[in-house]
Short mmCIF file of C-alpha atoms and ligand atoms in Angstrom, two decimals:
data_model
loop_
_atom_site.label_atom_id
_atom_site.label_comp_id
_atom_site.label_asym_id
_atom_site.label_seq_id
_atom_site.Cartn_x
_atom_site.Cartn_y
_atom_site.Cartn_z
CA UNK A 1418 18.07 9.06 -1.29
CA UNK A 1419 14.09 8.55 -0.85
CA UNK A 1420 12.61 10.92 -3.46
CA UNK A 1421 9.89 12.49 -1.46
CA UNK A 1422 9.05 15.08 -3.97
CA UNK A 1423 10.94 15.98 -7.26
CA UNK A 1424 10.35 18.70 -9.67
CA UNK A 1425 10.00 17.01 -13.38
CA UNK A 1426 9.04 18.62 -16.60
CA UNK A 1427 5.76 16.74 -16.26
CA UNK A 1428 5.08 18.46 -12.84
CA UNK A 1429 5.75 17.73 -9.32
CA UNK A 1430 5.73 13.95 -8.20
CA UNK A 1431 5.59 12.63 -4.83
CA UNK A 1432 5.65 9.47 -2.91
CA UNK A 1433 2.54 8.59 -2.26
CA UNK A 1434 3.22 9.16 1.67
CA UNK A 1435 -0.69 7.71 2.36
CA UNK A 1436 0.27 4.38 0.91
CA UNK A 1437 3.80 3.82 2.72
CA UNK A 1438 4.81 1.47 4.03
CA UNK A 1439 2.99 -1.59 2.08
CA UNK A 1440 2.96 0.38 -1.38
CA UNK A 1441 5.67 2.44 -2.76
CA UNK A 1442 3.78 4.58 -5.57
CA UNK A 1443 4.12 7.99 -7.26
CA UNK A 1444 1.32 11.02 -7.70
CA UNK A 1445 1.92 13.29 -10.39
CA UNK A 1446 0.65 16.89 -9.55
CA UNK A 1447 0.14 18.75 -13.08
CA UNK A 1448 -1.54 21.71 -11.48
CA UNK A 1449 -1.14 23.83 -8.68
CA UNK A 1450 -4.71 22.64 -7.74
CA UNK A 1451 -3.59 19.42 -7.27
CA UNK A 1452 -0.30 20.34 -5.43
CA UNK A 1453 -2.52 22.02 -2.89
CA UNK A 1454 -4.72 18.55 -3.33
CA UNK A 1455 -1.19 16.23 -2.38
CA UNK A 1456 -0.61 18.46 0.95
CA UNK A 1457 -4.42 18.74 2.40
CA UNK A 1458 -4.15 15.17 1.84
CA UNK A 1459 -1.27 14.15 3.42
CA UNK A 1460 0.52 12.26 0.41
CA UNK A 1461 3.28 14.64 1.09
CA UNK A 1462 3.48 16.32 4.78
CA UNK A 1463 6.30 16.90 7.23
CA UNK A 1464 6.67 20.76 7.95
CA UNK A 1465 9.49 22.09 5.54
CA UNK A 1466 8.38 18.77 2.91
CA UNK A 1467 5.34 20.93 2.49
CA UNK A 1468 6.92 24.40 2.56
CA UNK A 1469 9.01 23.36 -0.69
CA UNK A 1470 5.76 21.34 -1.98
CA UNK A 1471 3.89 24.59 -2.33
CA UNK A 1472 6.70 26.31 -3.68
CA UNK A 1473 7.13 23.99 -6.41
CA UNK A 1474 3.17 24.73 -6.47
CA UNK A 1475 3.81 27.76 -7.21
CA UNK A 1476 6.40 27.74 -9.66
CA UNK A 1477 4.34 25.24 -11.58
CA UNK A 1478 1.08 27.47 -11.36
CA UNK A 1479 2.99 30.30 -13.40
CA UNK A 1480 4.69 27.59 -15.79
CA UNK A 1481 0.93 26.47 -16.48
CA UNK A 1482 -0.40 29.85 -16.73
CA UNK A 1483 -2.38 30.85 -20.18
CA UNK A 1484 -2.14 34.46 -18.87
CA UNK A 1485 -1.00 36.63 -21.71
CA UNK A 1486 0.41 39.85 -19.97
CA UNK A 1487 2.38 40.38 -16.56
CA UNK A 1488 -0.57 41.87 -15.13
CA UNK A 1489 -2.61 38.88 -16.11
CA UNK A 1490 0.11 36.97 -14.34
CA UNK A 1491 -0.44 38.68 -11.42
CA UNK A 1492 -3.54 38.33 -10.74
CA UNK A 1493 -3.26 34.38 -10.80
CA UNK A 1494 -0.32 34.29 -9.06
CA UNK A 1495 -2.36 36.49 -5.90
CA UNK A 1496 -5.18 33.33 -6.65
CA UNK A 1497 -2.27 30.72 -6.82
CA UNK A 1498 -0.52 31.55 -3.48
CA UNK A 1499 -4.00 31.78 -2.00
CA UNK A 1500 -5.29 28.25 -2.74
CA UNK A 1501 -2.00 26.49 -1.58
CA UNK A 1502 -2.01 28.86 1.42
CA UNK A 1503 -5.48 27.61 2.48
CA UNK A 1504 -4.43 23.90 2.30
CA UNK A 1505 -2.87 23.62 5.98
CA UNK A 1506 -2.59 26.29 9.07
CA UNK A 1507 0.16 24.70 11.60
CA UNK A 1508 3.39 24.25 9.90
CA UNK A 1509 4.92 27.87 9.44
CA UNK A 1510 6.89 26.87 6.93
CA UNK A 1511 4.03 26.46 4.36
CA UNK A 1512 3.44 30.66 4.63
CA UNK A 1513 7.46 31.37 4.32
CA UNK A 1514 7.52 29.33 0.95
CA UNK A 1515 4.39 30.98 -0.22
CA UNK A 1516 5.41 34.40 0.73
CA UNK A 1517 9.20 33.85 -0.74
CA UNK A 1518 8.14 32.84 -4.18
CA UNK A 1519 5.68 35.99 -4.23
CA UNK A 1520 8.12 38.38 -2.93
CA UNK A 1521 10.34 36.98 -5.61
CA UNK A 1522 7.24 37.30 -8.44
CA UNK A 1523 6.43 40.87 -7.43
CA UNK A 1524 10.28 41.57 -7.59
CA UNK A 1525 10.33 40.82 -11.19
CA UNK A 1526 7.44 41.82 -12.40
CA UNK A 1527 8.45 45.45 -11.55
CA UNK A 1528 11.21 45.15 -14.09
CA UNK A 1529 11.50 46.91 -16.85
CA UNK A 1530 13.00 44.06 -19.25
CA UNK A 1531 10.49 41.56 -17.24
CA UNK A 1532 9.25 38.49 -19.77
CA UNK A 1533 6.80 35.41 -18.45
CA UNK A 1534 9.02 33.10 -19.72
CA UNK A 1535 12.21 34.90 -17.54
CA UNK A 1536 9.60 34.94 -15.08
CA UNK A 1537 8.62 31.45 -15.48
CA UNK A 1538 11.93 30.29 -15.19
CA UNK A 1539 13.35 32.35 -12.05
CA UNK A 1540 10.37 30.96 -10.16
CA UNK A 1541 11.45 27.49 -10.71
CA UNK A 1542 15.22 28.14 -9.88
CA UNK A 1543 13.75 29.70 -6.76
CA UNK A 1544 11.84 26.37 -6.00
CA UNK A 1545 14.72 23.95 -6.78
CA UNK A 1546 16.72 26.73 -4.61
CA UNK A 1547 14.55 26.18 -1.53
CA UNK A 1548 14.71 22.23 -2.35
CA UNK A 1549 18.62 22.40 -2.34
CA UNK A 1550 18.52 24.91 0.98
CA UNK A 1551 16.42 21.98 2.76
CA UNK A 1552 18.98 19.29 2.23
CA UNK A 1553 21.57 21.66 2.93
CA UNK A 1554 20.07 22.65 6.29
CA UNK A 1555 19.07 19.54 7.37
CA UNK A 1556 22.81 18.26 6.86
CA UNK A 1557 24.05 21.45 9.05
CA UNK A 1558 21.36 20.44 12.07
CA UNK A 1559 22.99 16.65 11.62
CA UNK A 1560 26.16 18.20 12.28
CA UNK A 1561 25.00 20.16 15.13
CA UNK A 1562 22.95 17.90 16.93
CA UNK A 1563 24.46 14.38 16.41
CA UNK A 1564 26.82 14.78 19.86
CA UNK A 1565 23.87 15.87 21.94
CA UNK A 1566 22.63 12.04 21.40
CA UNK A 1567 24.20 9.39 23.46
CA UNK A 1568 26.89 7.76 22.20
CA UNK A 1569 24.68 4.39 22.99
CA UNK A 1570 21.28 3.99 24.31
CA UNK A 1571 17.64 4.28 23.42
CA UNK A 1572 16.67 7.58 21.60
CA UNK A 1573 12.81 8.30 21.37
CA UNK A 1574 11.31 9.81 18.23
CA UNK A 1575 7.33 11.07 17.62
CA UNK A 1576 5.57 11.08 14.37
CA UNK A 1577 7.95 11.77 11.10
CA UNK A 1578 10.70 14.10 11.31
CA UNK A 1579 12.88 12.71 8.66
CA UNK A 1580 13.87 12.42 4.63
CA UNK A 1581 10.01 11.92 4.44
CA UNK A 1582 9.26 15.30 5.89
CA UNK A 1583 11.27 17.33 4.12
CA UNK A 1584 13.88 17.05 0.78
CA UNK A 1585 16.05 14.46 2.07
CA UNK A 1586 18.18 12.98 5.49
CA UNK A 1587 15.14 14.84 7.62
CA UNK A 1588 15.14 16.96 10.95
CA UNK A 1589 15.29 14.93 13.90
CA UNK A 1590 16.12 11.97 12.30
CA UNK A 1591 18.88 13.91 10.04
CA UNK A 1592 20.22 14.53 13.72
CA UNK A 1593 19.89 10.83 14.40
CA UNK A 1594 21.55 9.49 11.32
CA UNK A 1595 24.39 11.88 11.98
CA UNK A 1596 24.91 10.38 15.13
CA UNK A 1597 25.01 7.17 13.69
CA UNK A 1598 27.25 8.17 10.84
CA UNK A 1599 29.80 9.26 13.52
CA UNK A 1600 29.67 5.99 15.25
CA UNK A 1601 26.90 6.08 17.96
CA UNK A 1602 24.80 2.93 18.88
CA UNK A 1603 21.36 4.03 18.81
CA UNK A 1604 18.60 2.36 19.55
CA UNK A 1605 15.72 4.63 17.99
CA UNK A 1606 12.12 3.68 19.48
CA UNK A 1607 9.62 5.29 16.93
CA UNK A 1608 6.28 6.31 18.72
CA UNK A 1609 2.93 4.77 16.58
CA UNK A 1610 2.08 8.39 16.24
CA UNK A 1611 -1.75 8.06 16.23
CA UNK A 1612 -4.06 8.88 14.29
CA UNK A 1613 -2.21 9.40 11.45
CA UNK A 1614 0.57 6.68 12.12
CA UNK A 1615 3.54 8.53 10.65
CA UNK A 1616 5.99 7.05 13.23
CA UNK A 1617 4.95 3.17 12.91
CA UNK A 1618 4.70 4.00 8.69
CA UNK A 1619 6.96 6.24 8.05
CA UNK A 1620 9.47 6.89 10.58
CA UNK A 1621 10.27 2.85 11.13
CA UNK A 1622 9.93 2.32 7.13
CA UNK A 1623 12.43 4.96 6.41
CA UNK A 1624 15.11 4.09 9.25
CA UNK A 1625 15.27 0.59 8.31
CA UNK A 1626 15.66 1.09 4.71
CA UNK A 1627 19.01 2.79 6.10
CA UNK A 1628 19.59 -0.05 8.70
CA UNK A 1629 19.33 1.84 11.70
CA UNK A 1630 17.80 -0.21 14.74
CA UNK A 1631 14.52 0.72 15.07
CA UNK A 1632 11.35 0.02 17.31
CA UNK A 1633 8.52 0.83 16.98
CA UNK A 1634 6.43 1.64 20.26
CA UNK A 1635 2.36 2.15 20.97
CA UNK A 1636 2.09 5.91 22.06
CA UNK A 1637 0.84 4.75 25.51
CA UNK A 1638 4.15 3.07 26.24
CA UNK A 1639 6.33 5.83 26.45
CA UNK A 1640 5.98 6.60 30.44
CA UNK A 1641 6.96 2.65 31.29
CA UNK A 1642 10.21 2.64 29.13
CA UNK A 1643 11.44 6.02 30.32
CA UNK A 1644 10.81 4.56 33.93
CA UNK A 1645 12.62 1.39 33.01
CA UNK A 1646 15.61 3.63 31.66
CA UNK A 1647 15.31 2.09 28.47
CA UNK A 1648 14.97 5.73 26.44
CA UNK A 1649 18.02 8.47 27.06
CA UNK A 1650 16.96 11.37 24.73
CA UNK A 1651 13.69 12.84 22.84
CA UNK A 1652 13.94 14.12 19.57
CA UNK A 1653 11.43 15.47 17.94
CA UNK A 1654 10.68 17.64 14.58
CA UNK A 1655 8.43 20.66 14.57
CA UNK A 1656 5.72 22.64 12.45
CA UNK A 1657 6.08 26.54 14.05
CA UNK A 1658 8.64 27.60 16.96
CA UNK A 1659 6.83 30.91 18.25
CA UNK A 1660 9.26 33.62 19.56
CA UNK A 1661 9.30 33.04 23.08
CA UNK A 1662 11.22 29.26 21.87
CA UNK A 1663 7.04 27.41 22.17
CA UNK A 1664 7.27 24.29 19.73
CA UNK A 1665 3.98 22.91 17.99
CA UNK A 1666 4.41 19.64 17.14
CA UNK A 1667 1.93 16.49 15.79
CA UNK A 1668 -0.45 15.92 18.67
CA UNK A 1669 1.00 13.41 21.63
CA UNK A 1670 4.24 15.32 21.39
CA UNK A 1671 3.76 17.26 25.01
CA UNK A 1672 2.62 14.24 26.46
CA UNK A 1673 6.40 13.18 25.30
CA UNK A 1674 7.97 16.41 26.57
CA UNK A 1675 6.22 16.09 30.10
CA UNK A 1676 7.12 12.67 30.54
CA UNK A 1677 10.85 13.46 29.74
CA UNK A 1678 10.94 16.18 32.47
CA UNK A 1679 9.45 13.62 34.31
CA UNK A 1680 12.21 11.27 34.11
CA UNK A 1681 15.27 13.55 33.54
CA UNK A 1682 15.73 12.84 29.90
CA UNK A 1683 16.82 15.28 27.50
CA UNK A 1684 14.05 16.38 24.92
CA UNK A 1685 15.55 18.17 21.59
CA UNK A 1686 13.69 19.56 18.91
CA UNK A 1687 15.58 19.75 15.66
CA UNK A 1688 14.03 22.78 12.95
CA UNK A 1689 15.10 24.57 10.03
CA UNK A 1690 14.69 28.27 10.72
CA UNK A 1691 11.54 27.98 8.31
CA UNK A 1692 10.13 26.69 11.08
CA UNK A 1693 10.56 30.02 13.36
CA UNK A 1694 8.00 31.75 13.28
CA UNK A 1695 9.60 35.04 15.61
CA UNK A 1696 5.73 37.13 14.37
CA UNK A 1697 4.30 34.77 16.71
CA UNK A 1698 4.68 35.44 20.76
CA UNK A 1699 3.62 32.45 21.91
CA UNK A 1700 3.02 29.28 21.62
CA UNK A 1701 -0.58 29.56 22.57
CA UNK A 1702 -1.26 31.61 19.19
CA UNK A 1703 -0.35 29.18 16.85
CA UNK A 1704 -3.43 28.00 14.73
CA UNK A 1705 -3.80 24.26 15.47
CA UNK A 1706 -5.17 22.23 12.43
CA UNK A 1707 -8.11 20.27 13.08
CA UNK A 1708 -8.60 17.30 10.90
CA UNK A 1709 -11.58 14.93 9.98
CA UNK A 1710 -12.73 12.89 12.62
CA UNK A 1711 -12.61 9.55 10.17
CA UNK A 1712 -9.10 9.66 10.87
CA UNK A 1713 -9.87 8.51 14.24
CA UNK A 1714 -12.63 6.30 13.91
CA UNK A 1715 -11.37 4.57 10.99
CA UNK A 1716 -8.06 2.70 10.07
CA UNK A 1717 -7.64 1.48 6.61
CA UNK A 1718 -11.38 1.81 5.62
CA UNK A 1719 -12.35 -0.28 8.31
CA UNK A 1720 -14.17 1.46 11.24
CA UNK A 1721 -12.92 0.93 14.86
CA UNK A 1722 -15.68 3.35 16.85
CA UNK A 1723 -19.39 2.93 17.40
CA UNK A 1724 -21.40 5.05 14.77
CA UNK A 1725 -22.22 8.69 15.57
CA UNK A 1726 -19.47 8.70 18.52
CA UNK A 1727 -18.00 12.15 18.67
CA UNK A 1728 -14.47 12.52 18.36
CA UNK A 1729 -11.65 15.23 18.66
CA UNK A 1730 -8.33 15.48 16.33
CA UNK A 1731 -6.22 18.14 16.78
CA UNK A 1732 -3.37 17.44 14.58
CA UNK A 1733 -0.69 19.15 16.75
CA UNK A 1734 0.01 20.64 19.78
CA UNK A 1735 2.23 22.43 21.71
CA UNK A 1736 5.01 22.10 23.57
CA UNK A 1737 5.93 25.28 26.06
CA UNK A 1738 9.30 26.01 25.54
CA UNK A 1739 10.40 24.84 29.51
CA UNK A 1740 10.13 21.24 28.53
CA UNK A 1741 12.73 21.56 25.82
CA UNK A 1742 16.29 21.10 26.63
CA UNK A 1743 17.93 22.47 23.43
CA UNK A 1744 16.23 23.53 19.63
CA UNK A 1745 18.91 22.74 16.94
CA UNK A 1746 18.97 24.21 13.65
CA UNK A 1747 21.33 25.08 10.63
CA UNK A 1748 22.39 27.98 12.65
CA UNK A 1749 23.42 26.06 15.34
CA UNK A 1750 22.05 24.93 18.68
CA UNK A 1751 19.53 27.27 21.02
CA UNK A 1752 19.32 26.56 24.47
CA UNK A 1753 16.72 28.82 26.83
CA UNK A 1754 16.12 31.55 27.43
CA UNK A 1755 14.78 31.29 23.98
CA UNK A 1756 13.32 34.64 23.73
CA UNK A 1757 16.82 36.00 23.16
CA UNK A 1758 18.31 32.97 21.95
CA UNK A 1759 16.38 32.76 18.36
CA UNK A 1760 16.24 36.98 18.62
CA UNK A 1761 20.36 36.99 18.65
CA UNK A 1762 20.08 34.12 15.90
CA UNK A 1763 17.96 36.14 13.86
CA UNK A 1764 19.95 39.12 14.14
CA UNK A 1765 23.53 37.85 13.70
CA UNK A 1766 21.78 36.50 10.55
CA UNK A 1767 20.54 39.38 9.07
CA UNK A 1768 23.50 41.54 10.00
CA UNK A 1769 25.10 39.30 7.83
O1 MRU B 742 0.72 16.08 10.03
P1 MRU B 742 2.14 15.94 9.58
O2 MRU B 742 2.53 14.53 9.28
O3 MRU B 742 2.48 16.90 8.47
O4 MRU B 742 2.99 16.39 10.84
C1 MRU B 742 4.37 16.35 10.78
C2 MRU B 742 5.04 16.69 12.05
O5 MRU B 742 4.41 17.01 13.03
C3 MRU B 742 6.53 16.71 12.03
O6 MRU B 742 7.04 16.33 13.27
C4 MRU B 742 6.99 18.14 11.71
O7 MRU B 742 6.37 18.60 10.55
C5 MRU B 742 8.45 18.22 11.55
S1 MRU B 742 8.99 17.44 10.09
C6 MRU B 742 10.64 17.72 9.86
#
């Protein structure tokens, strides 16, 4: 399985996702500092990847803490969850780690036999928990989504939805390899992804190191092969899924989604339900992460754009929830009206 991030007594260490495909190298976070460091730098990203990154954050914050009483705990576990909450605004699933390992820490503080060390130890169970829960979900939207893919044909993927971006098998692509697990010829084509190039690194490095056919395509190619019927399903990870079933996405993904309509191909979107966000109406209200314009005018240290040009780079976008022909997740598949599709989900879930 690629080890994407692992909780060791050291710390947390990640593949170095920045350095994929041409190096295959390890960081070692020994702080929660420089767990929140790894994410606002992108050596580990992908929505729920980062969710159970900041978890692990956390759980290593209080293993690391000096703090002498509970109370003292406290406090740095208010400054701990803050720091690795300020480290990226899009992916939802970022905020539901956070706010599960402090609902957990503020559970067992109130106890009257509470110890840090019991403490320190049922926040890391917690963490491995949610690492576990990732795979586990990821398998179930495999299993859900692997006969909406065609049995053969070309299957279109944008940016990095797979083992990469999350524990292990991945989103999308955990949809993907379960289709070809159960036989399906699939011919993924793996958009660049610019400017961050997750799809031509990360998506094509990972899907060959399982043998899965893969090409990969500049993100200004996508309208000619749908026309020449070369592409007969989208799928597609996401960072937040507001309420009313609106999915953000990295950036070039509604291009995808229009162009699909376009030419009557099926676009899926494959999330845990970490990534619904149901506090969120719409799609429109979902902070979009703007990132340092370097990452457009330079690739690889060397600089493509004439000095002082201004540049944009949203990291995401969003996709409104008319474009998208079905949302699959671990608790099965949604299709619209998605209002009361994920509020029935939700419900049925909580009921038990
Ligand atoms: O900026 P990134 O690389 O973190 O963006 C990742 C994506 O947009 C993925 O498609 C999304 O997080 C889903 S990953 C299962």
């Amino acid at each position: 399985m690629i080890p994407t991030l692992e909780w060791t007594s050291e710390g947390v260490r990640f593949l170095d996702q920045t350095k994929l495909p041409l190096e295959e190298t390890y960081v070692l976070a020994t702080s929660y500092q420089q767990v929140a460091d790894v994410i606002t730098t992108m050596v580990v990203r992908g929505a729920p990847a980062i969710g159970v990154a900041a978890a692990m954050g956390v759980a290593l914050g209080v293993t690391r803490s000096q703090a002498a009483t509970i109370g003292d705990l406290s406090t740095e576990v208010r400054q701990i969850c803050q720091v690795l909450a300020a480290t990226r605004p899009t992916a939802v699933n970022l905020f539901w780690a956070i706010s599960r390992m402090e609902e957990l820490f503020y559970t067992l503080e109130r106890k009257p036999d509470a110890t840090i060390d019991g403490i320190r130890a049922a926040m890391i169970a917690e963490a491995l928990k949610m690492y576990d829960q990732d795979i586990a979900a990821c398998r179930s939207m495999g299993a859900h989504g692997a006969s909406l893919l065609p049995k053969e044909g070309g299957v279109l993927t944008h940016c990095n939805a797979g083992a990469l971006a999350t524990c292990g098998y991945g989103t999308a692509l955990g949809v993907i390899r379960s289709a070809v697990e159960q036989g399906s010829k699939i011919q993924v084509f793996a958009d660049e992804t610019r400017p961050f190039l997750q799809g031509a690194r990360l998506t094509a490095w990972e899907l060959m190191h399982d043998g899965i056919p893969t090409k990969v395509i500049c993100d200004n190619m996508v309208a000619s092969l749908m026309r020449r019927g070369k592409i007969q399903a989208v799928i597609v990870g996401a960072d937040r899924i507001a309420a009313n079933g609106d999915v953000a996405n990295k950036i070039g993904t509604y291009g995808v989604a229009i162009l699909a309509k376009e030419h009557g191909v099926p676009f899926y979107v494959a999330a845990p339900w970490s990534t619904i966000d149901l506090e969120t109406a719409h799609g429109d209200d979902i902070p979009i992460e703007e990132r340092a314009a370097v990452e457009v005018t330079h690739h690889a240290g060397k600089q493509l754009t004439p000095d002082g040009v201004g540049v944009e780079n949203p990291a995401f976008d969003v996709t409104p929830a008319k474009y998208v022909t079905a949302i699959i997740t671990e608790r099965g598949v949604l299709r619209a009206p998605y209002t009361e599709a994920l509020q029935s989900l939700e419900t049925a879930a909580v009921n038990g």
